[in-house]
Coordinates of C-alpha atoms and ligand atoms in Angstrom, one line a residue:
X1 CA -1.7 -14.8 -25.1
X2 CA 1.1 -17.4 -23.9
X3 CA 1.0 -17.6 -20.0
X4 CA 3.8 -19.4 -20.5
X5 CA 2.6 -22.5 -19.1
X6 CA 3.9 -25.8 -17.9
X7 CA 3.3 -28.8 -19.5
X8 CA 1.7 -30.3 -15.6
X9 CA -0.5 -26.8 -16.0
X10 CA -1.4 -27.3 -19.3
X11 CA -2.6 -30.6 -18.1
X12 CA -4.7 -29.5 -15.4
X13 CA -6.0 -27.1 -17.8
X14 CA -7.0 -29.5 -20.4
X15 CA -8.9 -31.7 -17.7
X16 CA -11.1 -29.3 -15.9
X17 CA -11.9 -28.0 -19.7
X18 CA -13.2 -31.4 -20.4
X19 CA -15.1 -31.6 -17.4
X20 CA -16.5 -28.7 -17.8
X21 CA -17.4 -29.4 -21.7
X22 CA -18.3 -32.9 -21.0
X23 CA -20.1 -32.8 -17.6
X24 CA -21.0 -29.4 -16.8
X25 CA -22.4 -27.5 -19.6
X26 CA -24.9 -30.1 -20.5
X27 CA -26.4 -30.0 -17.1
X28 CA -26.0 -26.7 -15.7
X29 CA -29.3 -24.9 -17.3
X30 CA -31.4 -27.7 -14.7
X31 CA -28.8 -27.8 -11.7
X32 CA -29.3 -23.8 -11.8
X33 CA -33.1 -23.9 -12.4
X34 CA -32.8 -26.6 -9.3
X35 CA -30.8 -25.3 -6.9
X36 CA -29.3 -28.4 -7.1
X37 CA -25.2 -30.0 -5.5
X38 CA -23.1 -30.8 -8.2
X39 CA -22.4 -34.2 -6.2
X40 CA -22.1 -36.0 -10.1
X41 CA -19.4 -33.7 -11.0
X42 CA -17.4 -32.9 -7.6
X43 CA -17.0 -37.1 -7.8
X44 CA -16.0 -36.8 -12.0
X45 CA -13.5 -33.8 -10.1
X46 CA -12.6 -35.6 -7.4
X47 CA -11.5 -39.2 -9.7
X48 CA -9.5 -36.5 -12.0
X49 CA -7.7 -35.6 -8.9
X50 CA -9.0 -31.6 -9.3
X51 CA -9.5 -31.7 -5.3
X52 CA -6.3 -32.3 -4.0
X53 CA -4.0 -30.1 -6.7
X54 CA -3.1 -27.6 -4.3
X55 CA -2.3 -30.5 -1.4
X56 CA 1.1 -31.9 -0.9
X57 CA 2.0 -35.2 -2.2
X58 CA 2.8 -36.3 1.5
X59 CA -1.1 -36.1 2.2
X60 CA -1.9 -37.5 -1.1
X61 CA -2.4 -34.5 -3.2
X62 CA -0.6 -33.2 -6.7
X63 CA 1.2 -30.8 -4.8
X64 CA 0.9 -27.9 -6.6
X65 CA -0.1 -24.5 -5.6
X66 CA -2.2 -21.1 -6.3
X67 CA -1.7 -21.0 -10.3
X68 CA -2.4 -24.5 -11.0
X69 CA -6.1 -23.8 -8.4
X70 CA -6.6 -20.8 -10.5
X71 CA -6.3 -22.6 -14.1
X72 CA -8.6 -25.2 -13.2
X73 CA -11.1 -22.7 -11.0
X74 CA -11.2 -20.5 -14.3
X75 CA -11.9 -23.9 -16.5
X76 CA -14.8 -24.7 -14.4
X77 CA -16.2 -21.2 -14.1
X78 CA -16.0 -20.7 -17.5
X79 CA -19.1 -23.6 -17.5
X80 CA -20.8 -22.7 -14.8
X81 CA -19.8 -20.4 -12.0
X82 CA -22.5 -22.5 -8.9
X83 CA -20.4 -25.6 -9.4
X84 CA -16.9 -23.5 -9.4
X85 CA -18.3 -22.2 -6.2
X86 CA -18.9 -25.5 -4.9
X87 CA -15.1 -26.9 -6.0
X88 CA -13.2 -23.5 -5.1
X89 CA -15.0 -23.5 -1.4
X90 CA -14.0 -26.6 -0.9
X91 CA -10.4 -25.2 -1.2
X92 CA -11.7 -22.2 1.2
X93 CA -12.3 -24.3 3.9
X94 CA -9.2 -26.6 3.5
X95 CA -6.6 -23.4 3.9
X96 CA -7.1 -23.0 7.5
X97 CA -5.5 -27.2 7.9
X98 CA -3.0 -26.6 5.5
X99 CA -1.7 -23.0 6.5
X100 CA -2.2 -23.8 10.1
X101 CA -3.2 -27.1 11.0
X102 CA -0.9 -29.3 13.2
X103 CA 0.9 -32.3 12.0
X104 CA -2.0 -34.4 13.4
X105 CA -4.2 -32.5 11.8
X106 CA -3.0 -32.5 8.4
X107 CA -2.3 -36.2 8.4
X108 CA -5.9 -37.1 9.5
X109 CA -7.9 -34.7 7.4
X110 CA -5.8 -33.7 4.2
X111 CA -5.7 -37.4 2.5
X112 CA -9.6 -37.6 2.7
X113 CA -9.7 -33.9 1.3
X114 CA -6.9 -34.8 -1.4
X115 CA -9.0 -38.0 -2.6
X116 CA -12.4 -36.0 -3.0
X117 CA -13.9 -38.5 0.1
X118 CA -14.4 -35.4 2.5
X119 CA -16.1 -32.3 1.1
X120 CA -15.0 -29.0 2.8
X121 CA -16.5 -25.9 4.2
X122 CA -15.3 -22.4 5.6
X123 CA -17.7 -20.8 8.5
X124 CA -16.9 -17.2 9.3
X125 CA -19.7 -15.5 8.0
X126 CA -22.2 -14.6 10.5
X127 CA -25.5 -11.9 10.3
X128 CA -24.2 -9.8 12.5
X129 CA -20.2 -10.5 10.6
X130 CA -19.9 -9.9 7.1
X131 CA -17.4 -7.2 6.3
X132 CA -16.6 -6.8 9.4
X133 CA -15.7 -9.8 10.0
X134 CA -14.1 -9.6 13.9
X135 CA -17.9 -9.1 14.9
X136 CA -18.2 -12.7 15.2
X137 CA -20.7 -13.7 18.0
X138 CA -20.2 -17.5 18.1
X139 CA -18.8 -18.8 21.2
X140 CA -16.3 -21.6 21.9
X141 CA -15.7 -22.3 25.7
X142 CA -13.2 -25.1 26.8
X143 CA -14.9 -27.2 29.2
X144 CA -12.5 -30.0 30.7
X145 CA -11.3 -32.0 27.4
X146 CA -13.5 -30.3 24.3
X147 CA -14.8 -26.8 23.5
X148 CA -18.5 -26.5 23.6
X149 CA -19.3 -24.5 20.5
X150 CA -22.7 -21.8 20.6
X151 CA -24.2 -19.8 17.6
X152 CA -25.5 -19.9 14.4
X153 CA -23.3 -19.2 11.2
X154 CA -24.9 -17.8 8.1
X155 CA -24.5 -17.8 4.2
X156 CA -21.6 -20.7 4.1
X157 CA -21.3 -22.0 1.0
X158 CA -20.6 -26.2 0.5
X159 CA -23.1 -25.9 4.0
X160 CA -24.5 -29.5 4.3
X161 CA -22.7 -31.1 1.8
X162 CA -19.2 -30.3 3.0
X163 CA -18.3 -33.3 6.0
X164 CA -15.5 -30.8 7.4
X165 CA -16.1 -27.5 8.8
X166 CA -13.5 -25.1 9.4
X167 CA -15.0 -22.7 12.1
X168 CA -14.2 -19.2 13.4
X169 CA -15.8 -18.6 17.2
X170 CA -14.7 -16.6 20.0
X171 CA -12.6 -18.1 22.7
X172 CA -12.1 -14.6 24.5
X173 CA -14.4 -11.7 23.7
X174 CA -12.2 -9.1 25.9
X175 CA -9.4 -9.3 23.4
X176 CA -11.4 -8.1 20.2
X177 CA -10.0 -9.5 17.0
X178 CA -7.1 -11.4 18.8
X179 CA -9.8 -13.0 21.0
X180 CA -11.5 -16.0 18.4
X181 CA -9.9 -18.9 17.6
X182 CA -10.3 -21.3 15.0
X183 CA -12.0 -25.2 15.3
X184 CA -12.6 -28.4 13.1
X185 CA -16.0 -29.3 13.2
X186 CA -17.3 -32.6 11.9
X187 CA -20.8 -33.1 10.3
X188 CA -22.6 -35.4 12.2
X189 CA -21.0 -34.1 15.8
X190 CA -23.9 -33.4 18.0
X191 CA -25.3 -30.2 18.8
X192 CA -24.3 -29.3 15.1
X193 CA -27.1 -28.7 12.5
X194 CA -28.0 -26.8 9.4
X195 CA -30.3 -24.4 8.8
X196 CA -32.5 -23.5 5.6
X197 CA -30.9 -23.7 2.2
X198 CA -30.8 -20.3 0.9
X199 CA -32.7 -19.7 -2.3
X200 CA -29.9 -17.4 -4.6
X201 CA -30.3 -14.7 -7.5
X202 CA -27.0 -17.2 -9.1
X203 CA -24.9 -19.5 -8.7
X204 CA -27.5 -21.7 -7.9
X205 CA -25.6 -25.1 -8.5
X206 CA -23.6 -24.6 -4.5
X207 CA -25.7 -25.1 -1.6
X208 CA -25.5 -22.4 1.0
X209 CA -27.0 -22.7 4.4
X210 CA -26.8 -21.7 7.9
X211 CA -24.9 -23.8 10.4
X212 CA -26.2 -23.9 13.8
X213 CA -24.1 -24.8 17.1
X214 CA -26.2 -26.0 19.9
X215 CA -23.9 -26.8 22.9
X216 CA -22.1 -28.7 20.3
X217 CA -19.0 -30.6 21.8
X218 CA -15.8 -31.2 20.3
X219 CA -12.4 -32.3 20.8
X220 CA -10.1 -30.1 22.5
X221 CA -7.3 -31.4 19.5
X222 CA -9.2 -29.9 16.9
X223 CA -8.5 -26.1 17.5
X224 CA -6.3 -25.0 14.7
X225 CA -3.4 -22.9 16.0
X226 CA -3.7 -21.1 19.1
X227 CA -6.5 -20.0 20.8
X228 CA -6.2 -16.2 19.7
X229 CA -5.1 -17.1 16.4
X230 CA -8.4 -17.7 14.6
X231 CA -8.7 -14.2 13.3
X232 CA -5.0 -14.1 11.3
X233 CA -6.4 -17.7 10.5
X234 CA -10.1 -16.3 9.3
X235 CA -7.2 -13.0 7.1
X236 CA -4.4 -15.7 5.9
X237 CA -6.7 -17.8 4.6
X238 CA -8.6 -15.4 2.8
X239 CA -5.7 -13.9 1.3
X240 CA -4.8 -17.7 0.2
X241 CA -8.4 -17.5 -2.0
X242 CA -9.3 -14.4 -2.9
X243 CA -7.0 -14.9 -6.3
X244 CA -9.5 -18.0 -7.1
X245 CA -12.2 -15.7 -7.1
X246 CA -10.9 -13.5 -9.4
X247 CA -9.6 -16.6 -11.7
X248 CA -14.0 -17.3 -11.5
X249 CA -14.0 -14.0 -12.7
X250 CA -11.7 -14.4 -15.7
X251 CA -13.7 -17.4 -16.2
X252 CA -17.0 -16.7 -16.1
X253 CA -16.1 -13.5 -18.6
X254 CA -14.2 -15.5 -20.7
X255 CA -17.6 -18.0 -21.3
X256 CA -19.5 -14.9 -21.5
X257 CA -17.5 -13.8 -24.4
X258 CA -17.0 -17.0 -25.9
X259 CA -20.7 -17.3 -26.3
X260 CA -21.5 -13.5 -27.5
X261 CA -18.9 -13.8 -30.2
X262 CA -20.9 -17.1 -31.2
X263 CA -24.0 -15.7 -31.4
X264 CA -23.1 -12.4 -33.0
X265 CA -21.0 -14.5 -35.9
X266 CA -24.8 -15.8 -36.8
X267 CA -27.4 -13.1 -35.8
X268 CA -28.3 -11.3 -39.4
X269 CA -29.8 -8.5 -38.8
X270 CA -29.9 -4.9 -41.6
X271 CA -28.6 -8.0 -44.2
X272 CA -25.4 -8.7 -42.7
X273 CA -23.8 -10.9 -39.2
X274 CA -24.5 -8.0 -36.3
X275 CA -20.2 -8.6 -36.1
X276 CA -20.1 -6.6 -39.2
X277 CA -21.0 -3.6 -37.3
X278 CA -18.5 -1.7 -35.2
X279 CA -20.3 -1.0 -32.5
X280 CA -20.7 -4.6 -32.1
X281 CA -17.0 -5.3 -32.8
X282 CA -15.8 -2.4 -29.9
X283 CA -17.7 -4.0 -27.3
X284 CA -15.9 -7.2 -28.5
X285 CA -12.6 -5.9 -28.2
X286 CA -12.7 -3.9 -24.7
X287 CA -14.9 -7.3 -22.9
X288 CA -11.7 -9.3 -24.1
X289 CA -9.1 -6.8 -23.6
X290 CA -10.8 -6.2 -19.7
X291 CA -10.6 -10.6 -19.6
X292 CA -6.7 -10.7 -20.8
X293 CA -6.0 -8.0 -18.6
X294 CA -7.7 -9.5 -15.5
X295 CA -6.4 -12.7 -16.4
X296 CA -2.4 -11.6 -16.8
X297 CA -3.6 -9.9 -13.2
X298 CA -4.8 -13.2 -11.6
X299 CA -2.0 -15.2 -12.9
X300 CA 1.0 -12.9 -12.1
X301 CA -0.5 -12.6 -8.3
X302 CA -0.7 -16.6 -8.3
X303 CA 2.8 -16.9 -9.4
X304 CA 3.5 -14.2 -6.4
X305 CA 1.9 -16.3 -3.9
X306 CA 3.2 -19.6 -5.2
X307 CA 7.0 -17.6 -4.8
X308 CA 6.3 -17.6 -0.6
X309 CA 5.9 -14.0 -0.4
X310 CA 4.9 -13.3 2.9
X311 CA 2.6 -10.2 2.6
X312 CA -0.1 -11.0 -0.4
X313 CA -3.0 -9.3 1.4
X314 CA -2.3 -5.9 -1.2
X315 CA -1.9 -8.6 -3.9
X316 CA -4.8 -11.0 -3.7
X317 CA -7.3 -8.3 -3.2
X318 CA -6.7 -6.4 -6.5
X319 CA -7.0 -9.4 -8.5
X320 CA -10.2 -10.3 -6.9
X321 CA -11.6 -6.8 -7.4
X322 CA -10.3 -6.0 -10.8
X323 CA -11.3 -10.0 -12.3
X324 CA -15.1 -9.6 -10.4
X325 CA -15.9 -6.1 -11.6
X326 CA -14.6 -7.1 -15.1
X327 CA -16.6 -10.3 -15.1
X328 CA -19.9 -8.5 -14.1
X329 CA -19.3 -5.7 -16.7
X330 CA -18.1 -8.0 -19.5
X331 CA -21.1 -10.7 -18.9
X332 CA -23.6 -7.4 -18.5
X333 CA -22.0 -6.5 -21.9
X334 CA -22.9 -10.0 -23.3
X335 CA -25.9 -10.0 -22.7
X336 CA -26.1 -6.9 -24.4
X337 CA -23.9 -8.4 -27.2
X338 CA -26.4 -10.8 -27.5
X339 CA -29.6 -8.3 -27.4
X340 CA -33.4 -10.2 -26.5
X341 CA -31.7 -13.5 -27.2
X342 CA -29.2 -12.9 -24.3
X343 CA -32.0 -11.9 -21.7
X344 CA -33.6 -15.7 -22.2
X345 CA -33.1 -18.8 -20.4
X346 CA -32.6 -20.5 -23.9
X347 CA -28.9 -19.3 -23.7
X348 CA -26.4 -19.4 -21.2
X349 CA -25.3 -15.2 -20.6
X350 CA -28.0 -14.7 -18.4
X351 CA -27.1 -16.9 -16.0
X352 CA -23.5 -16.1 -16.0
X353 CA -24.5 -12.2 -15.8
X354 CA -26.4 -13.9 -12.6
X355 CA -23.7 -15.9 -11.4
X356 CA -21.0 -13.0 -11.7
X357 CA -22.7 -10.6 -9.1
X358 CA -21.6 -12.9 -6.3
X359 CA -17.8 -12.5 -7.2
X360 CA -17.9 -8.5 -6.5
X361 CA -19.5 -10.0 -2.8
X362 CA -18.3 -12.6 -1.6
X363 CA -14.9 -13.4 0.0
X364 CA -14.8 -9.8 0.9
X365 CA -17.1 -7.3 -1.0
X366 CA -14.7 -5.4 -3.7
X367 CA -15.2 -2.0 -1.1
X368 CA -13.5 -4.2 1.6
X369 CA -10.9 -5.7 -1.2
X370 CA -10.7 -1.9 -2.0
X371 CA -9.7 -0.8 1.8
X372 CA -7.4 -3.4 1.8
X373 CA -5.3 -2.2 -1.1
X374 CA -5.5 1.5 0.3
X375 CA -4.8 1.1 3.8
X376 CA -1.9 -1.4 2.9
X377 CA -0.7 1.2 0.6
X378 CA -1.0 4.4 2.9
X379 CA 1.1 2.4 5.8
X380 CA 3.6 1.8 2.4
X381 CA 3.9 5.3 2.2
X382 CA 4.4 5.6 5.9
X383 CA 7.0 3.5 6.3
X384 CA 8.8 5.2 3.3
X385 CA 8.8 8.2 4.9
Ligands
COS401 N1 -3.0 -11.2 7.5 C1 -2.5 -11.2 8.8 N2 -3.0 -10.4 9.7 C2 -4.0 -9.6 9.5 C3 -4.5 -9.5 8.2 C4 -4.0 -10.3 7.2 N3 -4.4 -10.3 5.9 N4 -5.5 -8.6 8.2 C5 -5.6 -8.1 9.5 N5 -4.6 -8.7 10.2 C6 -4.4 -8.5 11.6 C7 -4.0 -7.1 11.9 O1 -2.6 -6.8 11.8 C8 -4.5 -6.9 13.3 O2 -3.5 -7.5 14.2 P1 -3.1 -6.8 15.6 O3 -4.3 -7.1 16.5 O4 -1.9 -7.4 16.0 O5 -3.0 -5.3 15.3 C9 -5.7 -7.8 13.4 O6 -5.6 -8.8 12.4 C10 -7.0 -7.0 13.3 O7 -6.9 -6.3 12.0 P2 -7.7 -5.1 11.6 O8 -7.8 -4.1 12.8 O9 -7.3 -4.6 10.3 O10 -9.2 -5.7 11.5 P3 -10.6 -5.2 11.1 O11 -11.6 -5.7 12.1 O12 -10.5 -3.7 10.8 O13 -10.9 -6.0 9.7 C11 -10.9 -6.3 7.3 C12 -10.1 -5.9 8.6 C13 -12.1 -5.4 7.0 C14 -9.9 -6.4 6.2 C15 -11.5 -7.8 7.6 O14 -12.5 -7.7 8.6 C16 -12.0 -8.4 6.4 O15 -11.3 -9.0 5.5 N6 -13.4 -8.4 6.2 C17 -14.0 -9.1 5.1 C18 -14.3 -10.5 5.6 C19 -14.7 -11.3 4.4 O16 -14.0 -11.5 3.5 N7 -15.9 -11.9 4.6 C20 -16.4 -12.8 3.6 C21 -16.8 -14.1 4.2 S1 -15.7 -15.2 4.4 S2 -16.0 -16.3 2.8

């Protein structure tokens, strides 16, 4: 299929692909069997200028936008899904500057970001707010000059690593939703710490930790927005990334295939190449039809967002659910492609059948993408009416 590409996207294209084939494959087996930070290859990403594609050229970035994230997020995923996880979060946690960050804000954090010198993290999660993510308990009172910040964030992905933090608390817990607000926190601030480094199922290659405020103090100047605001913040930016994590998706299937089909070309079995059969061959066909189609999907909402569309909530969400339920059947189906062989370490499916369960849960689990896409729908039809 021609995605009828440009020559600057064919580019980017071509670079994360030989990251990913010159950096990545040969080290993900031990980085997964690790739990290790990619630090080797966000530096290789960050020199290639792969961390600043989507920032504009006034902070130092390539200025580009959703399509060109995607085409190198779906390069990297298609190695190894943990260190896409790593580079797309790092994206995550950057949106909430760049959609709604002040002047001041943008200048002082957005080179560093661009240049790969500051690593990024997004903190909403928290136990008590997953789905529902306006049940955020931590607190962010305005004493004098600074906010103290109180609470304990969990599951945040780039946690540790990442030397910016972008931070949902609540400024105003009368006010519901419209009473958090979003912050800039700094690793190293005091008061700020990290928790244990959860041990994962997949995508074992990003680091994910709690992050714990303990009467931490900062800078009045580093809410983002308005107080009130953090919530549309928390939503805006979400609907900024969700299409990267389908594009992990597409990736992530695409390796899967590209791997079965490899295998299956050489496995004998009954005196001839298992390809030969057409069972074989049918599962072949509907894991790469599933990929193109989630693929066209992810791109075409891209492009959308790239246009300035206002409303991509709808959008973003159904190319998140359809790429991330195709990637976990199509690397299931690998696996099964690839029989015995595919269940061991010794090949690469099993971990990218591991590493695709994450897709359908975070960001928004697909039943949460899926009320999205209804409820925005049904008020559709209401206004129609
Ligand atoms: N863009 C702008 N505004 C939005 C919005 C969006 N995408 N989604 C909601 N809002 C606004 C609403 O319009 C509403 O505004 P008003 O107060 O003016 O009416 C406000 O935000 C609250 O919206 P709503 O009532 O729909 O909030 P809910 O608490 O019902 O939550 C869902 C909505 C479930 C969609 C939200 O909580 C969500 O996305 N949850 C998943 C969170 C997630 O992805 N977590 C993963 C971890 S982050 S990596």
């Amino acid at each position: 299929m021609d995605y009828l590409l440009t020559e600057e996207q064919i580019m980017i294209r071509d670079l994360a692909r030989q990251i990913a084939v010159e950096k990545i494959v040969p080290v993900r087996a031990e980085l997964d069997e690790q739990n290790k930070f990619p630090s080797d290859i966000m530096k290789a990403l960050a020199q290639a200028d792969l961390l600043g594609i989507y920032i504009p050229e006034e902070y130092g970035g390539l200025g580009k936008k959703s399509l060109e994230l995607c085409i190198a997020v779906e390069e990297l995923s298609k190695a190894c899904v943990g260190v896409s996880t790593s580079y797309a979060a790092n994206a995550l946690g950057t949106y909430p500057i760049l959609l709604h960050g002040s002047d001041e804000q943008k200048k002082k954090y957005l080179p560093n970001i661009a240049a790969g010198k500051k690593l990024v993290a997004f903190g909403l999660t928290e136990a008590n707010a997953g789905s529902d993510a306006s049940g955020v308990q931590t607190t962010a009172k305005l004493d004098g000059n600074e906010y103290v910040l109180n609470g304990t964030k969990q599951w945040i992905t780039n946690g540790g690593e990442a030397d910016i933090y972008t931070i949902i608390a609540i400024t105003d817990r009368s006010k519901g939703p419209r009473g958090a607000s979003a912050f800039i926190v700094e690793k190293g601030t005091s008061g700020f710490t990290f928790g244990k480094k959860e041990n994962k199922m997949g995508i074992r290659a990003s680091s994910t930790t709690e992050l714990i405020f303990n009467n931490c103090r900062i800078p009045k100047e580093n809410l983002i927005a308005k107080e009130g605001m953090g919530f549309i913040v928390a939503m805006k930016t979400l609907d900024s990334s969700r299409t990267g994590v389908g594009a992990q998706g597409v990736g992530v299937a695409q390796g899967a295939i590209d791997e079965a089909i490899k295998f299956a070309k050489q496995r004998v079995q009954f005196g001839q190449p298992v390809t030969s059969f057409q069972a074989v061959q049918h599962m072949l066909a509907d894991m790469q039809t599933q990929t193109e189609a989630a693929r066209a999907l992810v791109y075409s909402v891209a492009r959308f967002i790239d246009s300035g569309a206002k409303d991509v909530s709808r959008a973003s969400a159904m190319a998140k659910l359809f790429a991330t339920d195709v990637a976990m059947k199509v690397t299931t189906d690998a696996v099964q492609v690839m029989g015995g062989s595919g269940y061991m370490k010794e090949y690469p499916v099993e971990k990218m059948m591991r590493d695709a369960k994450i897709l359908q849960i975070y960001e928004g689990t697909n039943q949460i993408q899926r009320n999205v896409v209804a409820l925005d729908m049904i008020k559709e039809a209401t206004r129609q009416k």
